[in-house]
Amino acid sequence: MLNPLPNTVTVHALNELSLVVNRGESVGVIGRNGSGKSTLMKLVSGQIRPTSGAIHASSTPIMLGVNAALVPELSGDQNVVLGCLAMGLTHAEIAERFDEIVEVSGLEKSIHLPMKSYSSGMGSRLRFAIAACANPEILLVDEALNTGDAQFAARSKRRMDELRSEAGCVLLVSHSLETIKDMTSRTVWLDKGDLIMDGPSKEVTKAYMKFTKELSKGNNITAANFRAEVQSSQANVSIVDISRQNTRSAG
Ligand SMILES: Nc1ncnc2c1ncn2[C@@H]1O[C@H](COP(=O)(O)OP(=O)(O)OP(=O)(O)O)[C@@H](O)[C@H]1O
């Protein structure tokens, strides 16, 4: 940021990095709190703009759970229509998928109540169900947003598995390394806004575990040295700028 406003603080949530995700890839994103994972997802989904650089996408990336701009005063079912229209579905497609969306949301009769009367978990479930019906080519999942109960978790996992198998590519943020190893073949490790490692999920999670283990033992210098060592071994990764080029297709 060149000219920050007075009394403002500039946060470098994410530094320059280059990431190419190919069709058919499932990519995990891991890192400590505040490392830039959600920022990366928001950049890719277009919720925020990068200060510099470019993001190129072959179609509009859909972020599960947050992409639909819903209106609290409207009922759940009205918001289903609104959210689907916002994602580019036609009225005929919405009518076709409506029952499935309500089923995935698990809201049953509450679907007719105003959304402002929902608990945060109920709201998340509705947003998830709406976003999940879009069959996106580029699917973004930020597990930090998951607030559903156990029953919903099982239902959303099922739908997420279907989506993953149908999507061209998936980016998954999770603090669960088991989930990452289970669901992705490639993982990027971010730390303090830097890309530390990009490689096979098994290797990256192993390195990240070693790093966090040293930190939890209080061996901060050993951890920092290891981080630097891993990062420098990745130095052959080309660094290019990021920004976003949206190729939104008309409804
Ligand atoms: N709206 C904001 N205003 C100011 N700083 C922000 C904002 N959003 C994020 N940040 C900062 O950007 C950095 C990266 O945040 P981000 O949410 O991307 O991290 P994260 O890796 O997703 O963390 P977590 O694991 O806790 O969800 C952090 O230092 C955070 O404080």
Tab-separated table of C-alpha atoms and ligand atoms in Angstrom:
chain	number	residue	atom	x	y	z
A	1	MET	CA	0.000	0.000	0.000
A	2	LEU	CA	1.655	3.275	-1.092
A	3	ASN	CA	-0.239	5.974	0.783
A	4	PRO	CA	-1.876	4.591	3.899
A	5	LEU	CA	-4.505	6.821	5.497
A	6	PRO	CA	-3.450	8.630	8.681
A	7	ASN	CA	-4.072	6.586	11.851
A	8	THR	CA	-4.166	3.335	9.916
A	9	VAL	CA	-1.878	0.335	10.182
A	10	THR	CA	-0.804	-1.579	7.100
A	11	VAL	CA	-0.934	-5.345	7.501
A	12	HIS	CA	0.886	-7.522	4.986
A	13	ALA	CA	-1.514	-10.423	5.266
A	14	LEU	CA	0.064	-12.191	2.305
A	15	ASN	CA	3.363	-11.515	0.586
A	16	GLU	CA	4.185	-12.142	-3.057
A	17	LEU	CA	3.701	-15.733	-4.028
A	18	SER	CA	3.168	-17.780	-7.140
A	19	LEU	CA	0.715	-20.634	-7.178
A	20	VAL	CA	-0.593	-22.517	-10.187
A	21	VAL	CA	-3.404	-24.962	-9.471
A	22	ASN	CA	-4.268	-27.293	-12.319
A	23	ARG	CA	-7.551	-28.921	-13.203
A	24	GLY	CA	-8.058	-32.104	-11.185
A	25	GLU	CA	-5.855	-30.964	-8.293
A	26	SER	CA	-6.946	-30.877	-4.655
A	27	VAL	CA	-4.684	-28.469	-2.812
A	28	GLY	CA	-4.530	-28.103	0.952
A	29	VAL	CA	-3.591	-24.818	2.629
A	30	ILE	CA	-2.062	-25.055	6.095
A	31	GLY	CA	-0.352	-22.718	8.520
A	32	ARG	CA	-0.540	-21.183	11.974
A	33	ASN	CA	-3.227	-18.697	12.967
A	34	GLY	CA	-2.803	-15.474	11.058
A	35	SER	CA	-0.540	-16.995	8.402
A	36	GLY	CA	-2.694	-15.756	5.517
A	37	LYS	CA	-4.782	-18.816	4.609
A	38	SER	CA	-8.188	-17.136	4.692
A	39	THR	CA	-6.723	-14.088	2.971
A	40	LEU	CA	-5.542	-16.314	0.126
A	41	MET	CA	-9.025	-17.816	-0.191
A	42	LYS	CA	-10.677	-14.385	-0.128
A	43	LEU	CA	-8.311	-13.211	-2.866
A	44	VAL	CA	-9.041	-16.216	-5.050
A	45	SER	CA	-12.805	-15.913	-4.503
A	46	GLY	CA	-12.682	-12.198	-5.260
A	47	GLN	CA	-13.983	-11.034	-1.875
A	48	ILE	CA	-10.910	-8.839	-1.542
A	49	ARG	CA	-8.556	-7.334	-4.095
A	50	PRO	CA	-4.788	-7.771	-3.933
A	51	THR	CA	-2.712	-4.629	-3.469
A	52	SER	CA	-0.627	-5.806	-6.409
A	53	GLY	CA	-0.429	-8.782	-8.703
A	54	ALA	CA	-2.944	-10.948	-10.541
A	55	ILE	CA	-5.116	-14.004	-10.010
A	56	HIS	CA	-6.274	-15.778	-13.145
A	57	ALA	CA	-9.170	-18.196	-12.978
A	58	SER	CA	-10.819	-20.182	-15.770
A	59	SER	CA	-14.239	-19.700	-14.110
A	60	THR	CA	-15.638	-18.003	-11.020
A	61	PRO	CA	-14.256	-19.709	-7.904
A	62	ILE	CA	-16.974	-20.522	-5.369
A	63	MET	CA	-16.190	-20.325	-1.675
A	64	LEU	CA	-18.297	-22.841	0.191
A	65	GLY	CA	-20.289	-21.236	2.920
A	66	VAL	CA	-19.693	-17.555	2.403
A	67	ASN	CA	-20.159	-16.645	-1.220
A	68	ALA	CA	-23.890	-16.153	-1.113
A	69	ALA	CA	-24.822	-12.594	-0.170
A	70	LEU	CA	-27.918	-13.253	1.884
A	71	VAL	CA	-30.447	-10.849	3.443
A	72	PRO	CA	-31.210	-11.402	7.153
A	73	GLU	CA	-34.728	-9.950	6.901
A	74	LEU	CA	-35.763	-12.476	4.240
A	75	SER	CA	-36.787	-16.051	5.005
A	76	GLY	CA	-34.460	-18.984	4.395
A	77	ASP	CA	-36.295	-20.052	1.252
A	78	GLN	CA	-36.258	-16.518	-0.165
A	79	ASN	CA	-32.541	-16.418	0.532
A	80	VAL	CA	-32.074	-19.720	-1.291
A	81	VAL	CA	-33.485	-18.093	-4.426
A	82	LEU	CA	-31.466	-14.917	-3.895
A	83	GLY	CA	-28.213	-16.762	-3.240
A	84	CYS	CA	-28.683	-19.037	-6.247
A	85	LEU	CA	-29.463	-16.079	-8.520
A	86	ALA	CA	-26.310	-14.372	-7.183
A	87	MET	CA	-24.318	-17.436	-8.215
A	88	GLY	CA	-25.723	-17.279	-11.723
A	89	LEU	CA	-28.323	-20.068	-11.608
A	90	THR	CA	-31.495	-19.630	-13.669
A	91	HIS	CA	-34.979	-19.793	-12.082
A	92	ALA	CA	-35.481	-23.214	-13.708
A	93	GLU	CA	-32.214	-24.516	-12.208
A	94	ILE	CA	-33.166	-23.115	-8.801
A	95	ALA	CA	-36.586	-24.817	-8.941
A	96	GLU	CA	-34.868	-28.068	-9.862
A	97	ARG	CA	-32.353	-27.880	-6.981
A	98	PHE	CA	-34.505	-26.170	-4.342
A	99	ASP	CA	-35.553	-29.300	-2.426
A	100	GLU	CA	-32.000	-30.620	-2.366
A	101	ILE	CA	-30.691	-27.315	-0.999
A	102	VAL	CA	-33.274	-27.351	1.792
A	103	GLU	CA	-32.412	-30.984	2.542
A	104	VAL	CA	-28.666	-30.313	2.671
A	105	SER	CA	-29.265	-27.304	4.954
A	106	GLY	CA	-31.209	-29.526	7.367
A	107	LEU	CA	-33.333	-26.502	8.291
A	108	GLU	CA	-36.657	-28.255	7.664
A	109	LYS	CA	-39.553	-25.963	8.704
A	110	SER	CA	-37.189	-23.204	9.829
A	111	ILE	CA	-36.511	-22.575	6.157
A	112	HIS	CA	-39.667	-20.383	6.198
A	113	LEU	CA	-38.432	-18.195	9.083
A	114	PRO	CA	-36.472	-14.966	8.599
A	115	MET	CA	-32.761	-15.665	8.455
A	116	LYS	CA	-32.111	-13.159	11.240
A	117	SER	CA	-33.846	-15.601	13.606
A	118	TYR	CA	-31.269	-18.331	12.821
A	119	SER	CA	-28.396	-19.277	15.075
A	120	SER	CA	-24.946	-18.791	13.506
A	121	GLY	CA	-24.760	-22.553	12.862
A	122	MET	CA	-28.121	-22.516	11.073
A	123	GLY	CA	-26.994	-19.542	8.967
A	124	SER	CA	-23.763	-21.346	8.043
A	125	ARG	CA	-25.702	-24.426	7.061
A	126	LEU	CA	-27.934	-22.442	4.753
A	127	ARG	CA	-24.964	-20.655	3.171
A	128	PHE	CA	-23.156	-23.954	2.737
A	129	ALA	CA	-26.227	-25.613	1.162
A	130	ILE	CA	-26.684	-22.728	-1.279
A	131	ALA	CA	-23.028	-22.567	-2.295
A	132	ALA	CA	-22.795	-26.353	-2.551
A	133	CYS	CA	-25.594	-26.545	-5.128
A	134	ALA	CA	-23.586	-24.618	-7.701
A	135	ASN	CA	-21.334	-27.509	-8.779
A	136	PRO	CA	-18.425	-25.096	-9.102
A	137	GLU	CA	-15.448	-25.831	-11.291
A	138	ILE	CA	-13.163	-24.133	-8.777
A	139	LEU	CA	-14.163	-24.947	-5.232
A	140	LEU	CA	-12.773	-23.176	-2.165
A	141	VAL	CA	-13.375	-24.579	1.303
A	142	ASP	CA	-12.300	-22.756	4.454
A	143	GLU	CA	-12.880	-25.167	7.292
A	144	ALA	CA	-12.523	-22.344	9.787
A	145	LEU	CA	-16.027	-21.395	8.676
A	146	ASN	CA	-17.536	-24.725	9.675
A	147	THR	CA	-19.854	-24.169	12.607
A	148	GLY	CA	-22.446	-26.867	12.028
A	149	ASP	CA	-23.287	-29.608	14.508
A	150	ALA	CA	-22.166	-33.248	14.148
A	151	GLN	CA	-25.184	-34.282	12.077
A	152	PHE	CA	-24.637	-31.394	9.687
A	153	ALA	CA	-20.904	-32.115	9.564
A	154	ALA	CA	-21.640	-35.617	8.246
A	155	ARG	CA	-24.128	-34.295	5.676
A	156	SER	CA	-21.839	-31.464	4.542
A	157	LYS	CA	-18.874	-33.855	4.278
A	158	ARG	CA	-20.908	-36.087	1.971
A	159	ARG	CA	-21.859	-33.135	-0.223
A	160	MET	CA	-18.300	-31.809	-0.103
A	161	ASP	CA	-16.948	-35.195	-1.241
A	162	GLU	CA	-19.388	-35.144	-4.174
A	163	LEU	CA	-18.394	-31.606	-5.053
A	164	ARG	CA	-14.731	-32.428	-4.834
A	165	SER	CA	-15.143	-35.351	-7.179
A	166	GLU	CA	-17.040	-33.157	-9.648
A	167	ALA	CA	-15.013	-29.950	-9.327
A	168	GLY	CA	-12.128	-29.129	-11.622
A	169	CYS	CA	-9.993	-28.205	-8.637
A	170	VAL	CA	-10.310	-27.674	-4.911
A	171	LEU	CA	-8.484	-25.453	-2.428
A	172	LEU	CA	-9.017	-26.585	1.154
A	173	VAL	CA	-7.980	-24.660	4.279
A	174	SER	CA	-7.847	-26.799	7.394
A	175	HIS	CA	-6.090	-26.986	10.730
A	176	SER	CA	-6.643	-30.745	10.679
A	177	LEU	CA	-3.592	-32.309	9.085
A	178	GLU	CA	-5.472	-35.614	8.906
A	179	THR	CA	-8.175	-33.925	6.797
A	180	ILE	CA	-5.500	-32.371	4.597
A	181	LYS	CA	-3.691	-35.683	4.070
A	182	ASP	CA	-6.996	-37.429	3.518
A	183	MET	CA	-8.449	-35.026	1.035
A	184	THR	CA	-5.602	-33.394	-0.853
A	185	SER	CA	-2.648	-34.556	-2.889
A	186	ARG	CA	-0.725	-31.298	-2.758
A	187	THR	CA	-0.367	-28.802	0.090
A	188	VAL	CA	0.960	-25.298	0.524
A	189	TRP	CA	2.260	-24.176	3.896
A	190	LEU	CA	1.936	-20.480	4.659
A	191	ASP	CA	3.567	-18.703	7.570
A	192	LYS	CA	3.337	-14.996	8.405
A	193	GLY	CA	2.161	-14.322	4.865
A	194	ASP	CA	5.009	-16.223	3.215
A	195	LEU	CA	4.835	-19.374	1.136
A	196	ILE	CA	7.130	-21.773	3.000
A	197	MET	CA	6.567	-25.022	1.157
A	198	ASP	CA	4.527	-26.314	-1.784
A	199	GLY	CA	4.586	-30.041	-2.464
A	200	PRO	CA	3.023	-33.452	-1.834
A	201	SER	CA	0.643	-33.242	1.166
A	202	LYS	CA	2.443	-36.012	3.042
A	203	GLU	CA	5.801	-34.214	2.882
A	204	VAL	CA	4.454	-30.735	3.575
A	205	THR	CA	2.359	-31.804	6.574
A	206	LYS	CA	5.369	-33.709	7.946
A	207	ALA	CA	7.561	-30.613	7.715
A	208	TYR	CA	4.837	-28.400	9.190
A	209	MET	CA	4.384	-30.839	12.083
A	210	LYS	CA	8.120	-30.747	12.781
A	211	PHE	CA	7.991	-26.933	12.795
A	212	THR	CA	5.011	-26.722	15.182
A	213	LYS	CA	6.533	-29.383	17.452
A	214	GLU	CA	9.679	-27.273	17.869
A	215	LEU	CA	7.522	-24.216	18.574
A	216	SER	CA	5.445	-26.034	21.157
A	217	LYS	CA	8.654	-27.149	22.911
A	218	GLY	CA	9.705	-23.499	23.031
A	219	ASN	CA	12.562	-24.076	20.568
A	220	ASN	CA	11.760	-20.944	18.611
A	221	ILE	CA	15.218	-20.572	17.096
A	222	THR	CA	15.334	-24.199	15.931
A	223	ALA	CA	11.827	-23.736	14.461
A	224	ALA	CA	12.834	-20.502	12.697
A	225	ASN	CA	15.984	-22.126	11.284
A	226	PHE	CA	13.990	-25.095	10.041
A	227	ARG	CA	11.404	-22.752	8.466
A	228	ALA	CA	14.188	-20.840	6.696
A	229	GLU	CA	15.824	-24.057	5.543
A	230	VAL	CA	12.548	-25.389	4.088
A	231	GLN	CA	11.737	-22.063	2.460
A	232	SER	CA	15.157	-21.736	0.837
A	233	SER	CA	14.906	-25.277	-0.523
A	234	GLN	CA	11.770	-24.069	-2.324
A	235	ALA	CA	13.600	-21.094	-3.813
A	236	ASN	CA	13.314	-22.465	-7.313
A	237	VAL	CA	9.570	-21.660	-7.201
A	238	SER	CA	9.051	-18.646	-9.453
A	239	ILE	CA	7.666	-15.545	-7.804
A	240	VAL	CA	5.112	-13.602	-9.792
A	241	ASP	CA	2.556	-10.990	-8.812
A	242	ILE	CA	-1.012	-11.837	-7.969
A	243	SER	CA	-4.220	-10.062	-8.875
A	244	ARG	CA	-7.541	-11.298	-10.003
A	245	GLN	CA	-8.988	-11.653	-13.454
A	246	ASN	CA	-12.590	-12.634	-13.187
A	247	THR	CA	-14.077	-14.543	-16.067
A	248	ARG	CA	-17.641	-14.582	-14.762
A	249	SER	CA	-19.948	-16.387	-17.125
A	250	ALA	CA	-23.370	-14.860	-17.753
A	251	GLY	CA	-26.215	-16.669	-15.947
B	1	LIG	N1	-9.735	-7.266	7.900
B	1	LIG	C1	-8.510	-7.293	8.393
B	1	LIG	N2	-7.935	-6.179	8.891
B	1	LIG	C2	-6.677	-6.196	9.375
B	1	LIG	N3	-5.898	-7.287	9.400
B	1	LIG	C3	-6.415	-8.414	8.936
B	1	LIG	C4	-7.740	-8.498	8.406
B	1	LIG	N4	-7.969	-9.765	8.005
B	1	LIG	C5	-6.835	-10.447	8.276
B	1	LIG	N5	-5.908	-9.642	8.824
B	1	LIG	C6	-4.537	-10.018	9.226
B	1	LIG	O1	-3.941	-10.698	8.143
B	1	LIG	C7	-3.162	-11.776	8.611
B	1	LIG	C8	-3.628	-13.061	7.949
B	1	LIG	O2	-4.956	-13.355	8.386
B	1	LIG	P1	-5.765	-14.614	7.860
B	1	LIG	O3	-7.168	-14.498	8.396
B	1	LIG	O4	-5.593	-14.744	6.409
B	1	LIG	O5	-5.012	-15.803	8.587
B	1	LIG	P2	-5.361	-17.347	8.675
B	1	LIG	O6	-4.129	-18.081	8.289
B	1	LIG	O7	-6.589	-17.633	7.911
B	1	LIG	O8	-5.624	-17.510	10.228
B	1	LIG	P3	-6.560	-18.534	11.051
B	1	LIG	O9	-5.872	-19.862	11.037
B	1	LIG	O10	-6.528	-17.928	12.435
B	1	LIG	O11	-7.931	-18.543	10.454
B	1	LIG	C9	-3.280	-11.779	10.122
B	1	LIG	O12	-2.156	-11.084	10.634
B	1	LIG	C10	-4.546	-11.008	10.384
B	1	LIG	O13	-4.471	-10.344	11.623
